[in-house]
Amino acid sequence: MLKFVFVLGFMFPLSFLKSNYWMVQNLIFLFTGLFMLNYGSLNYFNYISYYFGLDMISFGLVLLSFWICGLMLMASEKIYLLNNYKNFFIFMILFLLLMLVLTFSSMSMFMFYFFFEASLIPTLFLILGWGYQPERLQAGIYLLFYTLLASLPLLVGIFYVLEFNSTLSFTLLLNFSFLDLNLLYLSLIFAFLVKMPMFLVHLWLPKAHVEAPVSGSMILAGILLKLGGYGLLRMFSLIQISGVKYNYWWISISLLGGVLISLVCLRQTDLKALIAYSSVAHMGIVLSGVLTLTYWGLSGSYALMIAHGLCSSGLFCLANISYERMGSRSLLINKGMLNFMPTLSLWWFLLCSGNMAAPPTLNLLGEISLLNSIVSWSWVSMISLSLLSFFSAAYSLYLFAYSQHGKVYSGVYFFSVGTVREFMLLMLHWLPLNILILKSNFCMLWI
């Protein structure tokens, strides 16, 4: 594990060089390739030490972190061209990547908490420093206070586990389960419910997404929402007895909330807000799958977390490409893009179909597993799930049809061709999303 952290540490001085932007990005991609080579030798307890290590749950999410951070630099060419504090921007992305790698590879509960909170700082800087509108200050405060207030009980819960058990190592706590302790159960999972985010505590997410630059939206949708799911996967071995009794509350809220949020998506006129709300609906299903505590649910939620990270990040890139051309994120102005940017319509179609879990995307594999687990948990959930699946297709089609068809609002009759960089960026989101389903045992046999 130390070799990965050292490489990232030695990349920090590169952020202060003058002509370094693409070099850092290429090094992150090179490092991603080297990291992937470790998969063949990875069994469940490989690379495990007392504090840091990789197991099968961590591996996919660390890999996703490297991939999305490389793509973030590729998507933010405007910062490079305008020289908008680009060195500080690269430093923030490298710092965020280091925090995420350390979070996912922490084998100690306290180290996990520490890096889980530390990843908030660079995200906040990205929103406050490179956001588009003055409302980004309010969005940053929402993000900060929602996350910090929900995380304080988690810290108290961790200290209780330490006092009770004399260790915080995940590997040593694997076969240990607390008896029915309601307060400990709430304190250990509430921070992750907010981070997912669960319906009713999701208000920070649309605000943060809408005000963030494209790189901020990509990392929020791609990785930071997955921290909640990863934390739940780690914590539930401790509190599964309480979980069996009380999880139905959160599952009910998530499924009903997912349906309501899907209806909210259908009346959005802001491109980024629509994609952000669709993330809440998808994470609602992931949360329900994790809380069923079944094999299908856990592996399905893991697959959908990876798939959603790629798909949602790609949609935010598309929204940003349109925003850079039209100067607005409004669907009322971004109409008729088929006439204005015909080359990008195919990418809108491919990523919108991925968002509604069309084959052969990895989203389909995750959703099928989650439908299995949630319906086997309770057949009443079929009503919410069928509505969720239907409205998921409805708002994805609404996003595609409304943005691509109709007359171009501004009366512009020229058309804009996307750059090679933009097509490559979208291809690097779409290819893994469709190729990973061929390696579905990677997502399904980790447990």
XYZ file of N, CA, C and O in Angstrom, residues 2 13 24 56 67 71 76 81 85 96 128 153 156 187 239 259 279 298 311 330 355 361 377 379 406 410 431 441 443:
116
model
N 2.026 1.131 0.667
C 2.903 2.291 0.821
C 3.409 2.805 -0.528
O 3.552 4.010 -0.725
N 5.001 17.884 -5.693
C 5.866 18.966 -6.195
C 5.604 19.319 -7.662
O 5.838 20.449 -8.076
N 0.800 15.801 -15.212
C 0.174 15.225 -14.005
C -0.972 14.304 -14.405
O -1.122 13.199 -13.874
N -11.027 -6.760 -1.597
C -11.785 -6.671 -2.844
C -12.787 -5.518 -2.844
O -13.151 -5.010 -3.890
N -9.222 6.837 -11.693
C -9.775 7.060 -13.037
C -10.502 8.402 -13.118
O -10.263 9.206 -14.021
N -9.674 11.967 -15.198
C -10.667 12.564 -16.104
C -11.054 13.975 -15.674
O -11.418 14.813 -16.503
N -11.281 19.765 -17.196
C -11.137 21.162 -16.737
C -10.116 21.937 -17.552
O -9.322 22.694 -17.014
N -6.422 26.785 -19.689
C -6.291 27.817 -20.720
C -6.333 29.228 -20.132
O -5.595 30.112 -20.548
N -5.506 29.922 -11.521
C -4.874 29.249 -10.366
C -4.712 27.755 -10.623
O -5.051 26.926 -9.781
N -6.985 15.552 -2.846
C -8.255 14.824 -2.749
C -8.062 13.356 -3.099
O -8.582 12.465 -2.418
N -15.704 26.355 -3.649
C -15.560 27.781 -3.322
C -14.595 28.494 -4.273
O -14.765 29.669 -4.582
N -21.542 12.143 15.812
C -21.960 10.908 16.508
C -21.129 9.698 16.096
O -20.883 8.808 16.913
N -18.037 9.547 18.233
C -18.370 9.047 19.584
C -18.580 7.533 19.535
O -18.108 6.787 20.413
N -25.594 6.095 15.643
C -24.388 6.930 15.520
C -23.435 6.383 14.464
O -22.757 7.146 13.781
N -23.038 -4.056 13.563
C -24.368 -3.702 14.078
C -25.474 -4.444 13.339
O -26.597 -3.956 13.234
N -38.867 7.519 -5.471
C -40.010 7.796 -6.366
C -40.305 9.297 -6.397
O -40.497 9.890 -7.467
N -29.052 11.255 -9.201
C -28.084 10.549 -8.342
C -28.726 10.155 -7.014
O -28.473 9.071 -6.494
N -25.727 -6.689 -1.301
C -24.402 -6.099 -1.111
C -23.606 -6.055 -2.410
O -23.004 -5.047 -2.762
N -21.191 6.703 -15.001
C -22.288 7.228 -15.814
C -22.632 8.666 -15.429
O -22.753 9.550 -16.287
N -29.724 25.987 -18.510
C -31.184 25.837 -18.558
C -31.594 24.948 -19.732
O -31.111 25.121 -20.857
N -27.901 5.727 -17.868
C -28.548 6.239 -16.647
C -29.861 5.518 -16.349
O -30.275 5.434 -15.202
N -24.895 -1.996 -20.162
C -24.147 -1.245 -19.148
C -24.083 -1.993 -17.817
O -24.918 -2.851 -17.526
N -36.599 -9.345 0.083
C -36.704 -8.814 1.451
C -38.171 -8.522 1.784
O -38.644 -8.849 2.868
N -42.050 -8.237 -0.577
C -42.701 -8.136 -1.900
C -43.458 -6.817 -2.071
O -43.721 -6.380 -3.182
N -36.160 19.866 -30.887
C -36.771 21.198 -30.843
C -35.904 22.220 -31.561
O -34.854 21.895 -32.117
N -31.573 30.152 -29.262
C -30.918 31.435 -29.508
C -30.953 31.846 -30.974
O -30.460 32.911 -31.325
N -16.627 3.596 -22.086
C -16.029 2.270 -22.327
C -15.986 1.393 -21.081
O -16.447 0.253 -21.116
N -17.784 -10.806 -12.469
C -17.368 -11.467 -11.221
C -16.532 -10.531 -10.357
O -16.451 -10.690 -9.153
N -17.355 -7.498 -9.743
C -18.316 -6.760 -8.942
C -19.166 -7.673 -8.067
O -19.753 -7.219 -7.112
